[in-house]
PDB file of C-alpha atoms in Angstrom:
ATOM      1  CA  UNK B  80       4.491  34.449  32.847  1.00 51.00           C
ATOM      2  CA  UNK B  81       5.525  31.062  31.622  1.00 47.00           C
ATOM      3  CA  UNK B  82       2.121  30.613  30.045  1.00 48.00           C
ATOM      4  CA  UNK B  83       2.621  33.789  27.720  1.00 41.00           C
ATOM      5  CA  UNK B  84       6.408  32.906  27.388  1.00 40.00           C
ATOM      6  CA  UNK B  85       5.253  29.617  26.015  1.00 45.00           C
ATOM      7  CA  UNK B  86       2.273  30.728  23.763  1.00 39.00           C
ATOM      8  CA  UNK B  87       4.588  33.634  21.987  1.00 39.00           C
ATOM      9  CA  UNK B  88       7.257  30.555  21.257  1.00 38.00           C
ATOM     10  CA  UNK B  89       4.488  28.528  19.925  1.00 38.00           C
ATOM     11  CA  UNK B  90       3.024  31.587  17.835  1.00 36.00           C
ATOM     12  CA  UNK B  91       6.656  32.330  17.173  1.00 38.00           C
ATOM     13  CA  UNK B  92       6.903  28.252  15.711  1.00 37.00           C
ATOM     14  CA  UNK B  93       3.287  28.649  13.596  1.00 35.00           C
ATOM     15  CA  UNK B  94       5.014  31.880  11.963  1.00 31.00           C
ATOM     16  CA  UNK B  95       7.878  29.854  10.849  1.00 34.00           C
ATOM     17  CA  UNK B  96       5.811  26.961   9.494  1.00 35.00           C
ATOM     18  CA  UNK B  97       3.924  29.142   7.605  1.00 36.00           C
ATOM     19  CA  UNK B  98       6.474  31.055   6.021  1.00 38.00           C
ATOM     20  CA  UNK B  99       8.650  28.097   5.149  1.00 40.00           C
ATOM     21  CA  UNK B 100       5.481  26.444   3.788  1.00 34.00           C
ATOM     22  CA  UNK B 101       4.665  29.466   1.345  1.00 39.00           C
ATOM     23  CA  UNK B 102       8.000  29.574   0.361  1.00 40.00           C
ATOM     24  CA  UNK B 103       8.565  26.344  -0.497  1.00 40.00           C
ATOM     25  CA  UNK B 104       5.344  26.368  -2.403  1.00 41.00           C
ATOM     26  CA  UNK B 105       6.089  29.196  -4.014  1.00 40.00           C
ATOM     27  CA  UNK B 106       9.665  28.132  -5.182  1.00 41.00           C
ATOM     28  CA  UNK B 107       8.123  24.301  -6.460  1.00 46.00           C
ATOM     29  CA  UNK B 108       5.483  26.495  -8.159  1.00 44.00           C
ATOM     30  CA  UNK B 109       8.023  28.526 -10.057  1.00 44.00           C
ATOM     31  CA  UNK B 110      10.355  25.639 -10.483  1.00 49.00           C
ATOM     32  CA  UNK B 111       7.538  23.692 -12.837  1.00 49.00           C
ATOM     33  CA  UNK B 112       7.230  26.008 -15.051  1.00 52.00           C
ATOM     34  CA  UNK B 113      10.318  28.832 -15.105  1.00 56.00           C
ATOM     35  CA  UNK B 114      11.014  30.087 -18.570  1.00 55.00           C
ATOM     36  CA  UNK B 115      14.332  28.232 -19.553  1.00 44.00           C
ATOM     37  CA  UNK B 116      14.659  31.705 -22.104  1.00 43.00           C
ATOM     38  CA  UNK B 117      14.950  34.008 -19.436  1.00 45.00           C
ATOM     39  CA  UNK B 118      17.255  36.941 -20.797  1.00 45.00           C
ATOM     40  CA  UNK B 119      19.998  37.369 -18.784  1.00 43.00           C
ATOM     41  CA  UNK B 120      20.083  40.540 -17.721  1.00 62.00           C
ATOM     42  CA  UNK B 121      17.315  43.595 -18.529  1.00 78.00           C
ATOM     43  CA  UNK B 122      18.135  47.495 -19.060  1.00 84.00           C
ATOM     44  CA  UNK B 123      14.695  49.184 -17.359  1.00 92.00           C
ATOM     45  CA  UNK B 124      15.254  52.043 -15.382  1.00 93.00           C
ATOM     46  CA  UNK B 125      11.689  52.063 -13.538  1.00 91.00           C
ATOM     47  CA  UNK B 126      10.093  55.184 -11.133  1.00 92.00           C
ATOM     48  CA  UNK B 127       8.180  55.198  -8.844  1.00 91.00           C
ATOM     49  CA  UNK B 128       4.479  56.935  -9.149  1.00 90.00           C
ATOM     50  CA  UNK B 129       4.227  59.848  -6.596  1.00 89.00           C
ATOM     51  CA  UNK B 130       1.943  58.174  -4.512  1.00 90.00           C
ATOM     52  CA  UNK B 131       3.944  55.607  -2.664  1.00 90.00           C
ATOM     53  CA  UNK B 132       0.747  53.127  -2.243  1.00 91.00           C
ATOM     54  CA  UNK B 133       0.424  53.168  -6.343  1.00 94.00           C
ATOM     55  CA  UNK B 134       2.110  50.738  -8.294  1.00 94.00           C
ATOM     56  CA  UNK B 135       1.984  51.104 -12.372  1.00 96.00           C
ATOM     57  CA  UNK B 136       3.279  47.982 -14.563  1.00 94.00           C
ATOM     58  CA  UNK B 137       4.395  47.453 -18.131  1.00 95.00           C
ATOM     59  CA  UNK B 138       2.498  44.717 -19.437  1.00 92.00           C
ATOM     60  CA  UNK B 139       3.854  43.509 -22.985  1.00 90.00           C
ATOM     61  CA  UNK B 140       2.677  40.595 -25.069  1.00 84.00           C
ATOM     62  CA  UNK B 141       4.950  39.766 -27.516  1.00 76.00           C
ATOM     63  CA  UNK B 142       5.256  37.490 -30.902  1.00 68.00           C
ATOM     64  CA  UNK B 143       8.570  37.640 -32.024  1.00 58.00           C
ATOM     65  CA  UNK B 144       7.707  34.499 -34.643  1.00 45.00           C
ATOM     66  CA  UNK B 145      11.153  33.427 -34.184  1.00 41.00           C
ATOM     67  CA  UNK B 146      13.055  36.467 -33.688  1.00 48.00           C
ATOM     68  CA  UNK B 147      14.837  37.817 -30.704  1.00 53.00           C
ATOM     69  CA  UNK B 148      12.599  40.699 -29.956  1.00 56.00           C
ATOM     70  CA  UNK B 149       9.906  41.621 -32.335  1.00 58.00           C
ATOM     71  CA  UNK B 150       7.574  44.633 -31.954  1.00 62.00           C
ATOM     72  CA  UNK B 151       5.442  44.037 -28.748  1.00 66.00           C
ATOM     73  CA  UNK B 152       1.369  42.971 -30.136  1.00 73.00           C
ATOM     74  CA  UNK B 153      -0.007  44.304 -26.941  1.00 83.00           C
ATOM     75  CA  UNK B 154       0.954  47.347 -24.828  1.00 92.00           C
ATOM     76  CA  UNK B 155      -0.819  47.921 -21.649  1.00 92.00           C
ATOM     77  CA  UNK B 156      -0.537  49.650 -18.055  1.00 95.00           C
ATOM     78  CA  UNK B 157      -1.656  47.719 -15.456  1.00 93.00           C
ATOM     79  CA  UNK B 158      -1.975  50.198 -12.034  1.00 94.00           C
ATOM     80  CA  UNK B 159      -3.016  48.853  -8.125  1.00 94.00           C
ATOM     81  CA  UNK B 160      -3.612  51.282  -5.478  1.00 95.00           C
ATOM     82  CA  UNK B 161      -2.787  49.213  -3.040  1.00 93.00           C
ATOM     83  CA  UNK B 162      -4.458  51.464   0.037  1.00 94.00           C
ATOM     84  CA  UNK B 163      -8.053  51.658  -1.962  1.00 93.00           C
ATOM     85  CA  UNK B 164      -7.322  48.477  -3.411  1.00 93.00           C
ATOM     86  CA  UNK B 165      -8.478  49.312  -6.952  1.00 94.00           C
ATOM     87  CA  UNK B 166      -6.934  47.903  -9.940  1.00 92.00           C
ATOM     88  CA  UNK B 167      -6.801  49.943 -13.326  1.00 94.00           C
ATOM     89  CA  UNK B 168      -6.014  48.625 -16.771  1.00 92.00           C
ATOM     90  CA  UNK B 169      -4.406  51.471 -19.696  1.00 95.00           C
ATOM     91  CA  UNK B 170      -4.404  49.714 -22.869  1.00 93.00           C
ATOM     92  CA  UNK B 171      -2.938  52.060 -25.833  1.00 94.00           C
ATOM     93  CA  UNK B 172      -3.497  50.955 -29.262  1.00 91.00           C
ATOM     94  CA  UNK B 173      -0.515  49.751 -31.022  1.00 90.00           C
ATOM     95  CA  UNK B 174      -0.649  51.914 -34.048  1.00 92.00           C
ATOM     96  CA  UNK B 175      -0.254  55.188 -31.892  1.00 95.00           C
ATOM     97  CA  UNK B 176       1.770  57.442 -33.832  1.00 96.00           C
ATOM     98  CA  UNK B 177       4.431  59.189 -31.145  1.00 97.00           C
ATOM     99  CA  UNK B 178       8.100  60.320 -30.459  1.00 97.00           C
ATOM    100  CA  UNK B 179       9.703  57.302 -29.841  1.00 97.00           C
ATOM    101  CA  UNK B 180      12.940  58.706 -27.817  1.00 96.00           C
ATOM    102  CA  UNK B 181      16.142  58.718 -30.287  1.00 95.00           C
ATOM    103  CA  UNK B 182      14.329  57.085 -33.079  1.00 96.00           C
ATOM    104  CA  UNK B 183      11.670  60.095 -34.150  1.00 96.00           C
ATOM    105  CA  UNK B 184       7.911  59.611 -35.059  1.00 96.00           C
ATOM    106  CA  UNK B 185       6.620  56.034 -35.205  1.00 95.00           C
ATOM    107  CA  UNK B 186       4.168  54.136 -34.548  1.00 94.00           C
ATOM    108  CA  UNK B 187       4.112  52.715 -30.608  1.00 94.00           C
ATOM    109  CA  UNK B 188       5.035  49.346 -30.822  1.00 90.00           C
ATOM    110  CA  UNK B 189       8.180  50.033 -32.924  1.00 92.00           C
ATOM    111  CA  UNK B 190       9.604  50.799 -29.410  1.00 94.00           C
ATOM    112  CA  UNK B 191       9.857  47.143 -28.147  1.00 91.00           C
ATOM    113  CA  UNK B 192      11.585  46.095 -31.251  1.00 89.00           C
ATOM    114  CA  UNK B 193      14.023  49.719 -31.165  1.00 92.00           C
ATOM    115  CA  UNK B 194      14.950  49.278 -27.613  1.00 92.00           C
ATOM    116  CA  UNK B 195      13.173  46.560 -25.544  1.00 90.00           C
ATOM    117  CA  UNK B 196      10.999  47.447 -22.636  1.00 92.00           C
ATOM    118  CA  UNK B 197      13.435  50.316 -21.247  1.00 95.00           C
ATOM    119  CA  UNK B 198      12.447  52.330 -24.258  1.00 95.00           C
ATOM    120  CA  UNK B 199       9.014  51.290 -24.414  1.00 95.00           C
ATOM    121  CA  UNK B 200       9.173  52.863 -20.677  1.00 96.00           C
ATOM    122  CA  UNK B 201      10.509  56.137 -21.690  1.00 97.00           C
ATOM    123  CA  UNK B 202       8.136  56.701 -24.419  1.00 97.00           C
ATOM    124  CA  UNK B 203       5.339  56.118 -22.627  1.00 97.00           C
ATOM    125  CA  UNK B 204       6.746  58.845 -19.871  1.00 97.00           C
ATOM    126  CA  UNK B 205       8.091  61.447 -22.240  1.00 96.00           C
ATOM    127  CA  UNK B 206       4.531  60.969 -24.484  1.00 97.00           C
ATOM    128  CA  UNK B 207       2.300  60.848 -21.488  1.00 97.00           C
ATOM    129  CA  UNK B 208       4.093  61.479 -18.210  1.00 96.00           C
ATOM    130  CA  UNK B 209       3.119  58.086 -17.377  1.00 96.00           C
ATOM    131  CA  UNK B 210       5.972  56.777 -14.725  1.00 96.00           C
ATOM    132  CA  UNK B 211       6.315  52.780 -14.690  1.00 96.00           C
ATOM    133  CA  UNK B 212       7.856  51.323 -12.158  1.00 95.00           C
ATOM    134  CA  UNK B 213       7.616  47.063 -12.663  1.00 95.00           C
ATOM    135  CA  UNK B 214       7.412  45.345 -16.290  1.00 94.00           C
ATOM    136  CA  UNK B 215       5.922  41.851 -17.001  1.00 89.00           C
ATOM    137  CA  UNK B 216       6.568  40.805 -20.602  1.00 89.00           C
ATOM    138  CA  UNK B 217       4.986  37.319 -21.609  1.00 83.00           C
ATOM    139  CA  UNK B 218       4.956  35.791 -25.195  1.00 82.00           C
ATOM    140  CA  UNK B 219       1.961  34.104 -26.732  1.00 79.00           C
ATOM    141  CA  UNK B 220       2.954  30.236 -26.041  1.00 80.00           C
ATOM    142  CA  UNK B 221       3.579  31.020 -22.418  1.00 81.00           C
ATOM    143  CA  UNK B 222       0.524  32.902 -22.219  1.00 83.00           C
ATOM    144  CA  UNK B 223      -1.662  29.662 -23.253  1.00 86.00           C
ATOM    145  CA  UNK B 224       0.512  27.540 -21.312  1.00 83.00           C
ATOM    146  CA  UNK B 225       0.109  30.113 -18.277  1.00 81.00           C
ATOM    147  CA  UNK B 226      -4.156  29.934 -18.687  1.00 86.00           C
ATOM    148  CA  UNK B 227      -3.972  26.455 -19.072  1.00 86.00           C
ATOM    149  CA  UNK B 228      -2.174  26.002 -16.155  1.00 80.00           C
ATOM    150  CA  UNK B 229      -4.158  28.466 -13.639  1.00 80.00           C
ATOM    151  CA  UNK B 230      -7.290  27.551 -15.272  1.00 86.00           C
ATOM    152  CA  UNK B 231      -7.619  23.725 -16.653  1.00 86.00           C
ATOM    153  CA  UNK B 232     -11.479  23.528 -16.784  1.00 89.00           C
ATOM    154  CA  UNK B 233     -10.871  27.209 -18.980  1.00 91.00           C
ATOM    155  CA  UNK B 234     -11.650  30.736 -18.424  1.00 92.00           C
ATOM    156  CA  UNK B 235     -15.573  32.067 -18.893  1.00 94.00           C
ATOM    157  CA  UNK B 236     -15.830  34.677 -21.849  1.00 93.00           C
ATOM    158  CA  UNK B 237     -19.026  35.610 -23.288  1.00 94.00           C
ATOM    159  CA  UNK B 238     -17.740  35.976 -26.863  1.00 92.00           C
ATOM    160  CA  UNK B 239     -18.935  39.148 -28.716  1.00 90.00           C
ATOM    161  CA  UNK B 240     -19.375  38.063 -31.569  1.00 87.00           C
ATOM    162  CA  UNK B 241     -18.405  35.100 -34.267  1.00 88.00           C
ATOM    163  CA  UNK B 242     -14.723  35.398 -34.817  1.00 85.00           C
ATOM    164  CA  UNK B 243     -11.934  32.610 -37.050  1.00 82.00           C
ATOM    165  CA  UNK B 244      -8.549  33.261 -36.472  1.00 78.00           C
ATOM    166  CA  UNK B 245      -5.656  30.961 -37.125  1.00 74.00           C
ATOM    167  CA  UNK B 246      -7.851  27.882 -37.105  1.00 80.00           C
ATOM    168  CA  UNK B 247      -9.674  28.896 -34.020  1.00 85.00           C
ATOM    169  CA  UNK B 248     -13.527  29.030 -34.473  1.00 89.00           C
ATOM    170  CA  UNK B 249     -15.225  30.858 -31.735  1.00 90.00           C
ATOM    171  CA  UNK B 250     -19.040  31.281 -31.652  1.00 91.00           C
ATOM    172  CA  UNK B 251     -20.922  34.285 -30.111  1.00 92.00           C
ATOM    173  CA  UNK B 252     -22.132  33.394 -26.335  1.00 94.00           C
ATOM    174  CA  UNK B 253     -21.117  32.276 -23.251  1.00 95.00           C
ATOM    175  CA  UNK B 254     -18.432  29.656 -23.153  1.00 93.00           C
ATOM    176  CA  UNK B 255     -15.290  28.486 -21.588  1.00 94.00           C
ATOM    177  CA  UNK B 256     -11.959  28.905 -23.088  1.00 93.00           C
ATOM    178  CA  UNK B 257      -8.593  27.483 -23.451  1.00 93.00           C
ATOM    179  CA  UNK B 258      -5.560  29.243 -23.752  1.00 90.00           C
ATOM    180  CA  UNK B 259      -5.033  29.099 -27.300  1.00 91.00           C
ATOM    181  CA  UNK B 260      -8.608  29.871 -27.928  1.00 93.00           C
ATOM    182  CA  UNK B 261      -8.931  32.995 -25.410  1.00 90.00           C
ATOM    183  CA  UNK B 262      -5.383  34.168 -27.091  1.00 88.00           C
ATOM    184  CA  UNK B 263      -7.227  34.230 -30.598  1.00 89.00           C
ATOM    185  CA  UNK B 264     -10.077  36.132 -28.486  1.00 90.00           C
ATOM    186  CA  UNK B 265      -8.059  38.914 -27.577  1.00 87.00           C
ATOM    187  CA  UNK B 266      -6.096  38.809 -30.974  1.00 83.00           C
ATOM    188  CA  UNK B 267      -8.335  38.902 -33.190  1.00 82.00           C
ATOM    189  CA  UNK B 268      -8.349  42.253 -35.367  1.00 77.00           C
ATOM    190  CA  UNK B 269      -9.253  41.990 -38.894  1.00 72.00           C
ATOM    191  CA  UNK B 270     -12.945  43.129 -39.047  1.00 73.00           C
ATOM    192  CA  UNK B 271     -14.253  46.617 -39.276  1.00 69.00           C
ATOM    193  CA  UNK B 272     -13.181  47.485 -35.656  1.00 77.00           C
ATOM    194  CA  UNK B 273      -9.591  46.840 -36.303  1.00 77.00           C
ATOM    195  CA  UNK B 274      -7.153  47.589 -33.497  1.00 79.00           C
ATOM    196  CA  UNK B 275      -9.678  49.491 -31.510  1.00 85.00           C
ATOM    197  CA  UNK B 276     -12.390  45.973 -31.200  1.00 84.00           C
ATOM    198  CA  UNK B 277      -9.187  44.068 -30.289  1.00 85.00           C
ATOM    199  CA  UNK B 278      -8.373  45.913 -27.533  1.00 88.00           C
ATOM    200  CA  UNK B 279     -11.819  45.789 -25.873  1.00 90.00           C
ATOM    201  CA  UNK B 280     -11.774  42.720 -26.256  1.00 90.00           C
ATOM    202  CA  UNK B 281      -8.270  42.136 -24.424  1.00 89.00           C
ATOM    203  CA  UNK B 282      -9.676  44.002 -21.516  1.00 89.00           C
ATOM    204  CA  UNK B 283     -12.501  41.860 -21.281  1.00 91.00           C
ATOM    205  CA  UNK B 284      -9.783  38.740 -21.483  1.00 89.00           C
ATOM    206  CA  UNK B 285      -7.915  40.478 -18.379  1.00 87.00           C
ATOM    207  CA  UNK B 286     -11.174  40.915 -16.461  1.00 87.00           C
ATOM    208  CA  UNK B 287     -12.105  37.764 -16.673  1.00 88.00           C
ATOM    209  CA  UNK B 288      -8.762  36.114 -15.878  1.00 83.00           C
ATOM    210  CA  UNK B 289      -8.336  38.902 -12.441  1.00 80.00           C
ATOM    211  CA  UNK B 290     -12.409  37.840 -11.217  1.00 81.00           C
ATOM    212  CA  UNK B 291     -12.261  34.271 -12.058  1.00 83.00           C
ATOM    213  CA  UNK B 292      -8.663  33.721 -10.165  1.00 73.00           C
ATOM    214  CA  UNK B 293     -10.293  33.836  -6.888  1.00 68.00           C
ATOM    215  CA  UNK B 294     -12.224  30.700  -7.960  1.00 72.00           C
ATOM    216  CA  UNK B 295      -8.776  28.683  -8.834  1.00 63.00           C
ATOM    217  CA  UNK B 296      -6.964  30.126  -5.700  1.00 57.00           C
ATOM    218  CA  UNK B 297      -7.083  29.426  -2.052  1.00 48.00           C
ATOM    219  CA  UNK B 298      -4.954  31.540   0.289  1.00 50.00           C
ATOM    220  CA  UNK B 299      -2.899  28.212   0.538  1.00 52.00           C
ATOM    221  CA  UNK B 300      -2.334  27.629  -2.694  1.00 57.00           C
ATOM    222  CA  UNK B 301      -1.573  31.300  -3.457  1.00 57.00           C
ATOM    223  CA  UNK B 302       2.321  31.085  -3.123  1.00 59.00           C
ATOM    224  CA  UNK B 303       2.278  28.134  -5.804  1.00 57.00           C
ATOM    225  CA  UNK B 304      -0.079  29.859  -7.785  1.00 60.00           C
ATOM    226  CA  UNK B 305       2.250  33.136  -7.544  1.00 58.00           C
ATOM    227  CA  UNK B 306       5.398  30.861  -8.666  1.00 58.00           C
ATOM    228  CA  UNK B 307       3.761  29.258 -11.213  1.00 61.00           C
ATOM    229  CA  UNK B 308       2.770  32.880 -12.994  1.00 63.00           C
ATOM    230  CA  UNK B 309       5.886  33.941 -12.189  1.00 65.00           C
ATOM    231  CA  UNK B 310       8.035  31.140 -14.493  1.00 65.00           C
ATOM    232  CA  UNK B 311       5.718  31.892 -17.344  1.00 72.00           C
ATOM    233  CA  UNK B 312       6.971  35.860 -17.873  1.00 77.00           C
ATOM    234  CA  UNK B 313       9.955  38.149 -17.284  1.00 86.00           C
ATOM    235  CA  UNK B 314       9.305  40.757 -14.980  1.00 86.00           C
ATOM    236  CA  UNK B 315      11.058  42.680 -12.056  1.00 91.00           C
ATOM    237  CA  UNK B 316       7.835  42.678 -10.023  1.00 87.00           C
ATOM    238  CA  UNK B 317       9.303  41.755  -6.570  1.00 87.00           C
ATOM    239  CA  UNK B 318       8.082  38.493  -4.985  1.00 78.00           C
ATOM    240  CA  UNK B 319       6.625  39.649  -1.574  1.00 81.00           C
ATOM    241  CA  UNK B 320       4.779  42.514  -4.111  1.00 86.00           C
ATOM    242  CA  UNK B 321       3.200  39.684  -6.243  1.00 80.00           C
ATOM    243  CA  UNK B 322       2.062  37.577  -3.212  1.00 74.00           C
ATOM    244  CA  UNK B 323       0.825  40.677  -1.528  1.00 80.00           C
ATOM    245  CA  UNK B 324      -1.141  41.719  -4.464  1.00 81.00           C
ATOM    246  CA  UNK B 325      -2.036  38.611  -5.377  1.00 74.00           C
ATOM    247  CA  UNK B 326      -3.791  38.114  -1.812  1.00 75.00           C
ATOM    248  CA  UNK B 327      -5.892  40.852  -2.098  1.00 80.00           C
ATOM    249  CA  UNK B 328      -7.288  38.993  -5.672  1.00 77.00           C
ATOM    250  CA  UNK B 329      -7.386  35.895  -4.022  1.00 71.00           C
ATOM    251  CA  UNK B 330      -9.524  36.993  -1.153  1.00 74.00           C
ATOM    252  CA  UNK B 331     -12.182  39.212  -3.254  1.00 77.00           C
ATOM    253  CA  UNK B 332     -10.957  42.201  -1.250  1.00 83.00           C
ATOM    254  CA  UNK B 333     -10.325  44.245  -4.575  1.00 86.00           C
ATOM    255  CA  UNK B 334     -12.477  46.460  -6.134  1.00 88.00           C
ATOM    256  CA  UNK B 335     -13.633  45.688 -10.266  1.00 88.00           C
ATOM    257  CA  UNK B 336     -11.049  46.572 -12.385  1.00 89.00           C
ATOM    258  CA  UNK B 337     -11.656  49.890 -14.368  1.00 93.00           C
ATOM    259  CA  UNK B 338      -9.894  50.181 -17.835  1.00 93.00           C
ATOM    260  CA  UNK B 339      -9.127  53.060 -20.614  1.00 95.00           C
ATOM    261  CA  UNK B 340      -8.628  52.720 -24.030  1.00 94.00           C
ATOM    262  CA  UNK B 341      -5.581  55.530 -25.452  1.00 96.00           C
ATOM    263  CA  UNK B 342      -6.178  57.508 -27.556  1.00 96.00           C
ATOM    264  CA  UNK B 343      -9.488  58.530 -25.633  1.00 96.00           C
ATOM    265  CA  UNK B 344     -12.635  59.547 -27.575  1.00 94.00           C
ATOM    266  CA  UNK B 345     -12.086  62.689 -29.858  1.00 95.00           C
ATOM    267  CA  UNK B 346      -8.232  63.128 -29.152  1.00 96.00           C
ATOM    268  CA  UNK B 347      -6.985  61.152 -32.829  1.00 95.00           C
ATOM    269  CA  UNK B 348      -7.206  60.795 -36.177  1.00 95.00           C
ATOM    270  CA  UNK B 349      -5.963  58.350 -38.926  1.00 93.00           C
ATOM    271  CA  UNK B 350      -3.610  58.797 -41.359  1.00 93.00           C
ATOM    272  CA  UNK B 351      -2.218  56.865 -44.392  1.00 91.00           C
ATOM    273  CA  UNK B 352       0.394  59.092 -45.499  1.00 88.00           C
ATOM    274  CA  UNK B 353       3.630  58.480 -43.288  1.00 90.00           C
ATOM    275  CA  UNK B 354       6.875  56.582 -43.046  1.00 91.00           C
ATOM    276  CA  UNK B 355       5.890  53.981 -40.981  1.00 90.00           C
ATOM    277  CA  UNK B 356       2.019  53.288 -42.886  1.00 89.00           C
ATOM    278  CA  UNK B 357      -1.215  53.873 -41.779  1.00 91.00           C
ATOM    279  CA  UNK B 358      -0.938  55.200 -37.797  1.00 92.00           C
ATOM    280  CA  UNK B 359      -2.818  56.887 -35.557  1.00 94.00           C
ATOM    281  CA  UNK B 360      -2.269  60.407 -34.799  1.00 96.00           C
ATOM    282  CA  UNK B 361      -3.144  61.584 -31.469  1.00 96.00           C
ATOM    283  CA  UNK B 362      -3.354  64.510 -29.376  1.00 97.00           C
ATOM    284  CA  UNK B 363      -1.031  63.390 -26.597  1.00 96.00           C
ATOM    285  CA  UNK B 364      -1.659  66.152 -24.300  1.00 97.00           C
ATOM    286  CA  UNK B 365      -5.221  65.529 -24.517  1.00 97.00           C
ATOM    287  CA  UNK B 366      -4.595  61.974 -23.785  1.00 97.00           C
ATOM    288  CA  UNK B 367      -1.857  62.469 -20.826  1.00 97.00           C
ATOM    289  CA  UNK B 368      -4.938  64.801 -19.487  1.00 97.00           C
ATOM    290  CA  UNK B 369      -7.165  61.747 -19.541  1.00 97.00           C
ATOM    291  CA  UNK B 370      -4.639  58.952 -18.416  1.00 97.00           C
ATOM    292  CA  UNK B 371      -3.916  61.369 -15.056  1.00 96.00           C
ATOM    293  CA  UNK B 372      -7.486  62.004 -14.224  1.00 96.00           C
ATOM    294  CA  UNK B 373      -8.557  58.198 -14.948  1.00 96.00           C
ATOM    295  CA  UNK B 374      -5.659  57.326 -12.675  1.00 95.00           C
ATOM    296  CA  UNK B 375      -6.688  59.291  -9.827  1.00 91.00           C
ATOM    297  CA  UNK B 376     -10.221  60.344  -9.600  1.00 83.00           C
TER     298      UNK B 376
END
């Protein structure tokens, strides 16, 4: 009886060591690079997706170019089911022409600018009964700074095509990127493709980065990995969600990621003729249709 009294206090003592040690890597992870910027306080009224094991997040990238809030340059849906453990990516083109709430017809990433991320959150529900319950909003210098952090020998792209953006020279192939030159990767919009060959190519920038993490990250160095992410963005995605999600990643146990481009195939058209420029019109129901079925089949 002493014997199992005295293993469950040593088991007892390993628990404790380990928790203190992820959490005081976790806190010196997020202490070297925190975002000094941090808004105060954040209006987002998230929900919950009906199944309890799903979790949907607002991803924004944002260049406000000096500004306080400019329109967000990337909108995407990032969903987990954490049961099945298979990761989805929604990215919906910026120029989508819908009811932004209180504001009228617009193009999508007026929202950002209208309202911030609580009204980019009802749009999305009240366009496509799309419920979000966690945001992450990063700009484009913490982005770099964020890749060049988690990835100092550079993340592997194989380029599409030639591309010369801001300075940035990229040649078609296989290479490794920094994160300046992977941000003018995914950025990159003014061929014939427009908005539609820049988001492909930002879902090929977020598969690589979600594969190649498990080659930066040890479950050790997880919790610093975690903190260090963490004081690059804003975001109300709980800690103990991130390090739990972030596990599953880190260990290889999740399944590819699967992504969707809105508006889907044969559900838009564009046109030059409105308020707010050249948009894209879009059949939302059509589109809600194909975001529910791409979420749960």
């Amino acid at each position: 009886m002493k014997a199992v009294k005295r293993g469950l206090l040593i088991l007892l003592g390993a628990i404790v060591l380990v928790e203190g040690y992820f959490a005081f890597s976790f806190i010196n992870g997020y202490e070297s690079t925190k975002n000094t910027t941090t808004e105060a306080s954040i209006e987002f009224n998230g929900e919950e997706a009906p199944d309890v094991n799903d979790l949907n997040v607002l991803i924004i990238g944002s260049d406000s170019r000096g500004e306080d809030r400019g329109r967000s340059d990337s909108l995407m849906v990032a969903h987990y089911d954490q049961s099945k453990k298979t990761p989805k990516l929604i990215s919906i083109m910026r120029d989508s022409y819908v009811d932004i709430p209180g504001y009228g017809m617009d193009k999508i990433n007026a929202a950002y600018s209208y309202g911030g991320i609580e009204l980019v959150r009802k749009t999305l529900e009240e366009n496509f009964n799309l419920p979000i319950q966690y945001y992450v909003v990063i700009d484009f210098d913490h982005f770099k700074d964020a890749v060049d952090t988690l990835f100092p020998k550079g993340v592997t792209i194989n380029a599409e095509k030639d591309l010369d953006l801001d300075g940035v020279f990229i040649e078609k192939g296989k290479q490794k990127m920094d994160g300046n030159t992977l941000l003018q990767y995914a950025r990159f919009r003014k061929d014939e493709e427009g908005d539609f060959g820049r988001v492909r190519r930002q879902q090929q920038v977020m598969q690589a980065i979600a594969e190649q993490v498990t080659n930066v990250t040890s479950l050790t160095k997880l919790p610093k990995t975690t903190g260090k992410l963490l004081g690059y963005v804003e975001t109300n995605v709980p800690e103990n969600t991130m390090l739990s999600v972030g596990k599953d990643f880190a260990l290889g146990k999740t399944e590819s990621i699967e992504s969707l481009s809105v508006p889907v195939d044969g559900s838009w058209q564009f046109n030059d003729y409105t308020e707010s420029g050249s948009v894209i019109e879009l059949d939302t129901q059509q589109n809600t249709e194909a975001i529910e079925q791409f979420l749960t089949e």
